[in-house]
mmCIF file of C-alpha atoms in Angstrom:
data_model
loop_
_atom_site.group_PDB
_atom_site.id
_atom_site.type_symbol
_atom_site.label_atom_id
_atom_site.label_comp_id
_atom_site.label_asym_id
_atom_site.label_seq_id
_atom_site.Cartn_x
_atom_site.Cartn_y
_atom_site.Cartn_z
ATOM 1 C CA MET A 996 58.334 12.555 -49.797
ATOM 2 C CA GLU A 997 54.552 12.991 -49.809
ATOM 3 C CA PHE A 998 52.298 11.342 -47.239
ATOM 4 C CA GLU A 999 50.377 9.182 -49.736
ATOM 5 C CA GLN A 1000 53.571 7.651 -51.065
ATOM 6 C CA VAL A 1001 54.975 7.016 -47.590
ATOM 7 C CA HIS A 1002 51.680 5.552 -46.374
ATOM 8 C CA SER A 1003 51.475 3.212 -49.347
ATOM 9 C CA SER A 1004 55.010 1.945 -48.717
ATOM 10 C CA PHE A 1005 54.254 1.681 -44.984
ATOM 11 C CA MET A 1006 51.225 -0.536 -45.561
ATOM 12 C CA GLU A 1007 52.980 -2.651 -48.169
ATOM 13 C CA ALA A 1008 55.940 -3.292 -45.873
ATOM 14 C CA HIS A 1009 53.731 -4.416 -42.975
ATOM 15 C CA THR A 1010 51.490 -6.519 -45.207
ATOM 16 C CA ILE A 1011 54.414 -8.424 -46.732
ATOM 17 C CA VAL A 1012 55.804 -9.591 -43.374
ATOM 18 C CA ARG A 1013 52.442 -10.726 -41.947
ATOM 19 C CA THR A 1014 50.560 -13.988 -42.401
ATOM 20 C CA GLY A 1015 47.235 -15.485 -41.321
ATOM 21 C CA GLU A 1016 44.921 -13.470 -39.096
ATOM 22 C CA ARG A 1017 47.544 -10.810 -38.406
ATOM 23 C CA ARG A 1018 47.655 -10.051 -42.124
ATOM 24 C CA GLY A 1019 43.881 -10.288 -42.477
ATOM 25 C CA ARG A 1020 43.308 -7.922 -39.577
ATOM 26 C CA LEU A 1021 45.687 -5.395 -41.103
ATOM 27 C CA LEU A 1022 43.817 -5.463 -44.420
ATOM 28 C CA ARG A 1023 40.400 -5.261 -42.730
ATOM 29 C CA GLY A 1024 41.169 -3.022 -39.775
ATOM 30 C CA HIS A 1025 43.313 -0.236 -41.178
ATOM 31 C CA ASN A 1026 40.585 1.913 -42.675
ATOM 32 C CA TYR A 1027 39.599 5.539 -43.132
ATOM 33 C CA ALA A 1028 39.860 6.615 -39.491
ATOM 34 C CA GLU A 1029 43.283 5.069 -38.975
ATOM 35 C CA LYS A 1030 44.692 6.549 -42.174
ATOM 36 C CA LEU A 1031 43.187 9.933 -41.296
ATOM 37 C CA PHE A 1032 44.936 9.805 -37.911
ATOM 38 C CA LEU A 1033 48.254 9.306 -39.659
ATOM 39 C CA GLN A 1034 47.535 12.029 -42.207
ATOM 40 C CA ASN A 1035 46.050 14.676 -39.900
ATOM 41 C CA VAL A 1036 47.856 14.017 -36.630
ATOM 42 C CA TRP A 1037 51.004 11.905 -36.857
ATOM 43 C CA TRP A 1038 52.498 12.995 -40.202
ATOM 44 C CA PRO A 1039 52.290 16.792 -39.634
ATOM 45 C CA LEU A 1040 54.199 16.368 -36.375
ATOM 46 C CA PHE A 1041 56.849 13.819 -37.296
ATOM 47 C CA GLU A 1042 56.944 13.391 -41.092
ATOM 48 C CA SER A 1043 57.822 9.728 -40.551
ATOM 49 C CA LEU A 1044 55.959 6.468 -39.915
ATOM 50 C CA GLU A 1045 59.011 4.613 -38.633
ATOM 51 C CA GLN A 1046 58.621 2.393 -35.555
ATOM 52 C CA LEU A 1047 54.828 2.680 -35.902
ATOM 53 C CA HIS A 1048 52.942 -0.624 -36.313
ATOM 54 C CA PRO A 1049 49.319 -0.716 -37.588
ATOM 55 C CA GLU A 1050 46.847 -3.273 -36.195
ATOM 56 C CA TYR A 1051 49.346 -4.560 -33.637
ATOM 57 C CA GLU A 1052 48.507 -7.814 -31.870
ATOM 58 C CA VAL A 1053 48.492 -7.935 -28.059
ATOM 59 C CA TYR A 1054 47.055 -10.412 -25.549
ATOM 60 C CA ASP A 1055 44.766 -9.892 -22.561
ATOM 61 C CA TRP A 1056 44.957 -11.622 -19.165
ATOM 62 C CA ASN A 1057 43.256 -14.702 -20.653
ATOM 63 C CA ARG A 1058 45.740 -14.826 -23.547
ATOM 64 C CA LYS A 1059 42.960 -13.673 -25.861
ATOM 65 C CA SER A 1060 44.298 -11.968 -28.972
ATOM 66 C CA GLN A 1061 43.440 -8.293 -29.442
ATOM 67 C CA PHE A 1062 44.608 -5.675 -31.930
ATOM 68 C CA LEU A 1063 45.593 -2.079 -31.226
ATOM 69 C CA ASP A 1064 45.009 0.442 -33.995
ATOM 70 C CA PHE A 1065 48.686 1.367 -33.710
ATOM 71 C CA ALA A 1066 51.665 0.474 -31.567
ATOM 72 C CA PHE A 1067 54.527 2.934 -31.442
ATOM 73 C CA LEU A 1068 57.701 1.097 -30.397
ATOM 74 C CA PRO A 1069 60.701 3.451 -30.226
ATOM 75 C CA GLN A 1070 64.191 2.121 -29.699
ATOM 76 C CA ASN A 1071 64.325 3.097 -26.029
ATOM 77 C CA GLY A 1072 61.871 0.300 -25.191
ATOM 78 C CA THR A 1073 58.834 2.409 -24.323
ATOM 79 C CA ARG A 1074 55.568 0.964 -25.672
ATOM 80 C CA PHE A 1075 52.680 3.183 -26.728
ATOM 81 C CA GLY A 1076 49.273 1.844 -27.772
ATOM 82 C CA ILE A 1077 47.228 4.272 -29.871
ATOM 83 C CA GLU A 1078 43.493 3.875 -30.473
ATOM 84 C CA CYS A 1079 41.244 5.877 -32.813
ATOM 85 C CA ASP A 1080 37.797 5.689 -31.218
ATOM 86 C CA GLY A 1081 34.606 6.448 -33.101
ATOM 87 C CA TYR A 1082 31.581 7.295 -30.974
ATOM 88 C CA GLN A 1083 29.252 4.977 -32.874
ATOM 89 C CA SER A 1084 31.421 1.850 -32.749
ATOM 90 C CA HIS A 1085 33.240 2.368 -29.462
ATOM 91 C CA ILE A 1086 30.593 3.920 -27.205
ATOM 92 C CA LYS A 1087 27.057 4.077 -28.592
ATOM 93 C CA ASP A 1088 26.923 0.450 -29.739
ATOM 94 C CA MET A 1089 28.882 -0.922 -26.794
ATOM 95 C CA ASP A 1090 27.003 -2.957 -24.174
ATOM 96 C CA ARG A 1091 28.022 -3.090 -20.509
ATOM 97 C CA GLU A 1092 30.112 -6.226 -20.913
ATOM 98 C CA LYS A 1093 32.111 -4.785 -23.806
ATOM 99 C CA PHE A 1094 32.484 -1.478 -21.978
ATOM 100 C CA ASN A 1095 33.844 -3.240 -18.892
ATOM 101 C CA TYR A 1096 36.196 -5.339 -20.997
ATOM 102 C CA ALA A 1097 37.558 -2.266 -22.805
ATOM 103 C CA LEU A 1098 38.393 -0.589 -19.504
ATOM 104 C CA ASN A 1099 39.922 -3.745 -18.063
ATOM 105 C CA ARG A 1100 42.003 -4.318 -21.183
ATOM 106 C CA ASP A 1101 43.516 -0.837 -20.998
ATOM 107 C CA THR A 1102 44.246 -1.267 -17.299
ATOM 108 C CA PHE A 1103 45.855 -4.651 -17.950
ATOM 109 C CA LEU A 1104 48.031 -3.290 -20.751
ATOM 110 C CA THR A 1105 49.032 -0.369 -18.550
ATOM 111 C CA GLY A 1106 50.083 -2.862 -15.897
ATOM 112 C CA MET A 1107 52.126 -4.675 -18.534
ATOM 113 C CA GLY A 1108 54.033 -1.506 -19.348
ATOM 114 C CA TRP A 1109 51.998 -0.048 -22.208
ATOM 115 C CA LYS A 1110 51.108 3.642 -22.310
ATOM 116 C CA MET A 1111 47.644 3.814 -23.861
ATOM 117 C CA LEU A 1112 46.530 6.869 -25.850
ATOM 118 C CA HIS A 1113 42.990 7.365 -27.168
ATOM 119 C CA PHE A 1114 41.837 9.871 -29.797
ATOM 120 C CA SER A 1115 38.262 10.377 -30.936
ATOM 121 C CA PHE A 1116 37.449 10.221 -34.631
ATOM 122 C CA ASP A 1117 35.644 13.570 -34.375
ATOM 123 C CA ASP A 1118 38.804 15.254 -33.094
ATOM 124 C CA ILE A 1119 41.008 13.501 -35.649
ATOM 125 C CA GLN A 1120 38.746 14.767 -38.415
ATOM 126 C CA GLN A 1121 37.661 18.184 -37.148
ATOM 127 C CA ARG A 1122 40.200 19.230 -34.500
ATOM 128 C CA PRO A 1123 43.499 17.537 -35.422
ATOM 129 C CA GLU A 1124 45.514 20.346 -33.844
ATOM 130 C CA VAL A 1125 44.176 19.258 -30.430
ATOM 131 C CA CYS A 1126 45.241 15.675 -31.134
ATOM 132 C CA ARG A 1127 48.698 16.808 -32.235
ATOM 133 C CA MET A 1128 49.156 18.850 -29.084
ATOM 134 C CA LEU A 1129 48.081 15.965 -26.845
ATOM 135 C CA LEU A 1130 50.163 13.421 -28.756
ATOM 136 C CA GLN A 1131 53.333 15.474 -28.485
ATOM 137 C CA LEU A 1132 52.621 16.128 -24.809
ATOM 138 C CA ALA A 1133 52.300 12.395 -24.171
ATOM 139 C CA LEU A 1134 55.261 11.210 -26.253
ATOM 140 C CA ALA A 1135 57.955 13.809 -25.871
ATOM 141 C CA PRO A 1136 58.913 13.376 -22.177
ATOM 142 C CA TYR A 1137 59.545 9.654 -22.704
ATOM 143 C CA LEU A 1138 61.413 10.013 -25.982
ATOM 144 C CA ALA A 1139 63.464 13.131 -25.428
ATOM 145 C CA ARG A 1140 67.108 12.710 -26.331
ATOM 146 C CA SER A 1141 69.905 15.135 -26.939
ATOM 147 C CA SER A 1142 70.181 15.641 -30.696
ATOM 148 C CA SER A 1143 73.944 16.155 -30.391
ATOM 149 C CA SER A 1144 75.104 13.404 -28.041
ATOM 150 C CA ARG A 1145 72.088 11.064 -28.369
ATOM 151 C CA GLU A 1146 72.400 10.464 -24.637
ATOM 152 C CA GLN A 1147 69.134 10.009 -22.804
ATOM 153 C CA LEU A 1148 68.111 12.912 -20.613
ATOM 154 C CA LEU A 1149 68.563 12.709 -16.861
ATOM 155 C CA SER A 1150 65.504 12.018 -14.746
ATOM 156 C CA LYS A 1151 65.354 15.562 -13.357
ATOM 157 C CA GLU A 1152 65.711 17.044 -16.823
ATOM 158 C CA MET A 1153 62.756 14.993 -18.006
ATOM 159 C CA ASP A 1154 60.766 16.208 -14.993
ATOM 160 C CA VAL A 1155 61.478 19.776 -16.081
ATOM 161 C CA LEU A 1156 60.323 19.048 -19.631
ATOM 162 C CA ARG A 1157 57.101 17.476 -18.379
ATOM 163 C CA LEU A 1158 56.475 20.589 -16.295
ATOM 164 C CA ALA A 1159 57.254 22.850 -19.256
ATOM 165 C CA TRP A 1160 54.820 21.008 -21.547
ATOM 166 C CA ARG A 1161 52.157 20.977 -18.817
ATOM 167 C CA ILE A 1162 52.000 24.707 -18.093
ATOM 168 C CA SER A 1163 50.720 27.116 -20.716
ATOM 169 C CA ARG A 1164 53.326 29.864 -20.340
ATOM 170 C CA PRO A 1165 57.102 30.299 -20.380
ATOM 171 C CA LEU A 1166 58.970 28.445 -17.635
ATOM 172 C CA ARG A 1167 60.598 30.287 -14.729
ATOM 173 C CA PRO A 1168 63.163 29.018 -12.197
ATOM 174 C CA LYS A 1169 60.496 29.683 -9.580
ATOM 175 C CA ASP A 1170 58.237 27.091 -11.247
ATOM 176 C CA LEU A 1171 60.905 24.416 -10.833
ATOM 177 C CA ILE A 1172 61.559 25.401 -7.232
ATOM 178 C CA GLU A 1173 57.881 25.134 -6.312
ATOM 179 C CA SER A 1174 56.951 22.056 -8.372
ATOM 180 C CA LEU A 1175 60.102 19.948 -8.062
ATOM 181 C CA HIS A 1176 61.087 21.108 -4.546
ATOM 182 C CA ILE A 1177 64.617 22.056 -5.496
ATOM 183 C CA ASN A 1178 66.725 25.145 -4.783
ATOM 184 C CA TYR A 1179 67.438 28.009 -7.167
ATOM 185 C CA ARG A 1180 70.936 26.822 -8.043
ATOM 186 C CA THR A 1181 69.679 23.382 -9.106
ATOM 187 C CA ALA A 1182 66.758 24.901 -11.030
ATOM 188 C CA HIS A 1183 69.073 27.238 -12.923
ATOM 189 C CA LYS A 1184 71.505 24.401 -13.708
ATOM 190 C CA LEU A 1185 68.696 22.234 -15.139
ATOM 191 C CA LEU A 1186 67.352 25.045 -17.287
ATOM 192 C CA VAL A 1187 70.790 25.875 -18.679
ATOM 193 C CA ALA A 1188 71.471 22.187 -19.415
ATOM 194 C CA LEU A 1189 68.197 21.792 -21.313
ATOM 195 C CA SER A 1190 68.837 25.016 -23.190
ATOM 196 C CA ASP A 1191 72.302 23.800 -24.212
ATOM 197 C CA LYS A 1192 70.732 20.572 -25.513
ATOM 198 C CA GLY A 1193 68.219 22.524 -27.574
ATOM 199 C CA PHE A 1194 65.011 21.494 -25.811
ATOM 200 C CA ILE A 1195 64.180 24.936 -24.432
ATOM 201 C CA LYS A 1196 65.230 28.440 -25.405
ATOM 202 C CA PRO A 1197 65.913 31.422 -23.136
ATOM 203 C CA VAL A 1198 63.781 34.557 -23.315
ATOM 204 C CA SER A 1199 65.714 37.681 -22.366
ATOM 205 C CA SER A 1200 64.363 40.740 -20.625
ATOM 206 C CA LYS A 1201 66.706 43.743 -20.474
ATOM 207 C CA GLU A 1202 69.778 41.559 -21.070
ATOM 208 C CA ARG A 1203 68.764 39.108 -18.374
ATOM 209 C CA ILE A 1204 67.243 35.692 -18.950
ATOM 210 C CA ARG A 1205 64.006 35.430 -16.987
ATOM 211 C CA TYR A 1206 62.029 32.753 -18.830
ATOM 212 C CA TYR A 1207 62.485 29.665 -20.977
ATOM 213 C CA GLU A 1208 60.193 28.437 -23.736
ATOM 214 C CA VAL A 1209 59.925 24.887 -25.055
ATOM 215 C CA ASN A 1210 61.230 24.309 -28.562
ATOM 216 C CA SER A 1211 58.980 22.288 -30.850
ATOM 217 C CA MET A 1212 60.423 18.818 -31.401
ATOM 218 C CA ARG A 1213 60.272 16.262 -34.179
ATOM 219 C CA LEU A 1214 60.853 12.537 -33.880
ATOM 220 C CA ASP A 1215 64.070 12.766 -35.887
ATOM 221 C CA GLN A 1216 65.387 14.987 -33.094
ATOM 222 C CA ILE A 1217 64.279 12.857 -30.146
ATOM 223 C CA TRP A 1218 64.699 9.225 -31.247
#
């Protein structure tokens, strides 16, 4: 199904279930930048808009209503707030009070369990590949699930994935030993387990596995 059709159905579904200011904010707030984020960044990675909520209402420490550009609320309970920030509206025209409030709001939401992600409009429009890389880096460690058993990864396995996404080369057992402070046997066991689950793939050298590379992942594989 094409993006335009999915986006139209996505907006219609959220509009129908909303009333009052929540509905008004959706109609006023979801504009060119937000749609472009979905089209250039989110859709090419995941080909789905499920569990994504546009113009999502949250409250600050004074119970003042605020709206995030998007909230991504996967079934595992993790909460991601996504903001598309234009330089003109979010920085250049912002006075000190609004600047301070924006920082405090993000810190408050972080304290309340949200993981806040910000993307500039310039990058969304001109460098979407950078946004896609950063988005997948931020989401994948928290959402990774085995596509076969649907069992959530163990804590140490998630640590290995975070390390793999962080470094810009194939992963070696030595990297796990140095970064996670584990022995070779444990490092090898973790790498084999992740390979069996399809998250990384071995790279052979003269019939011996020396490295592992991260497989690209889609949301239908990790939800």
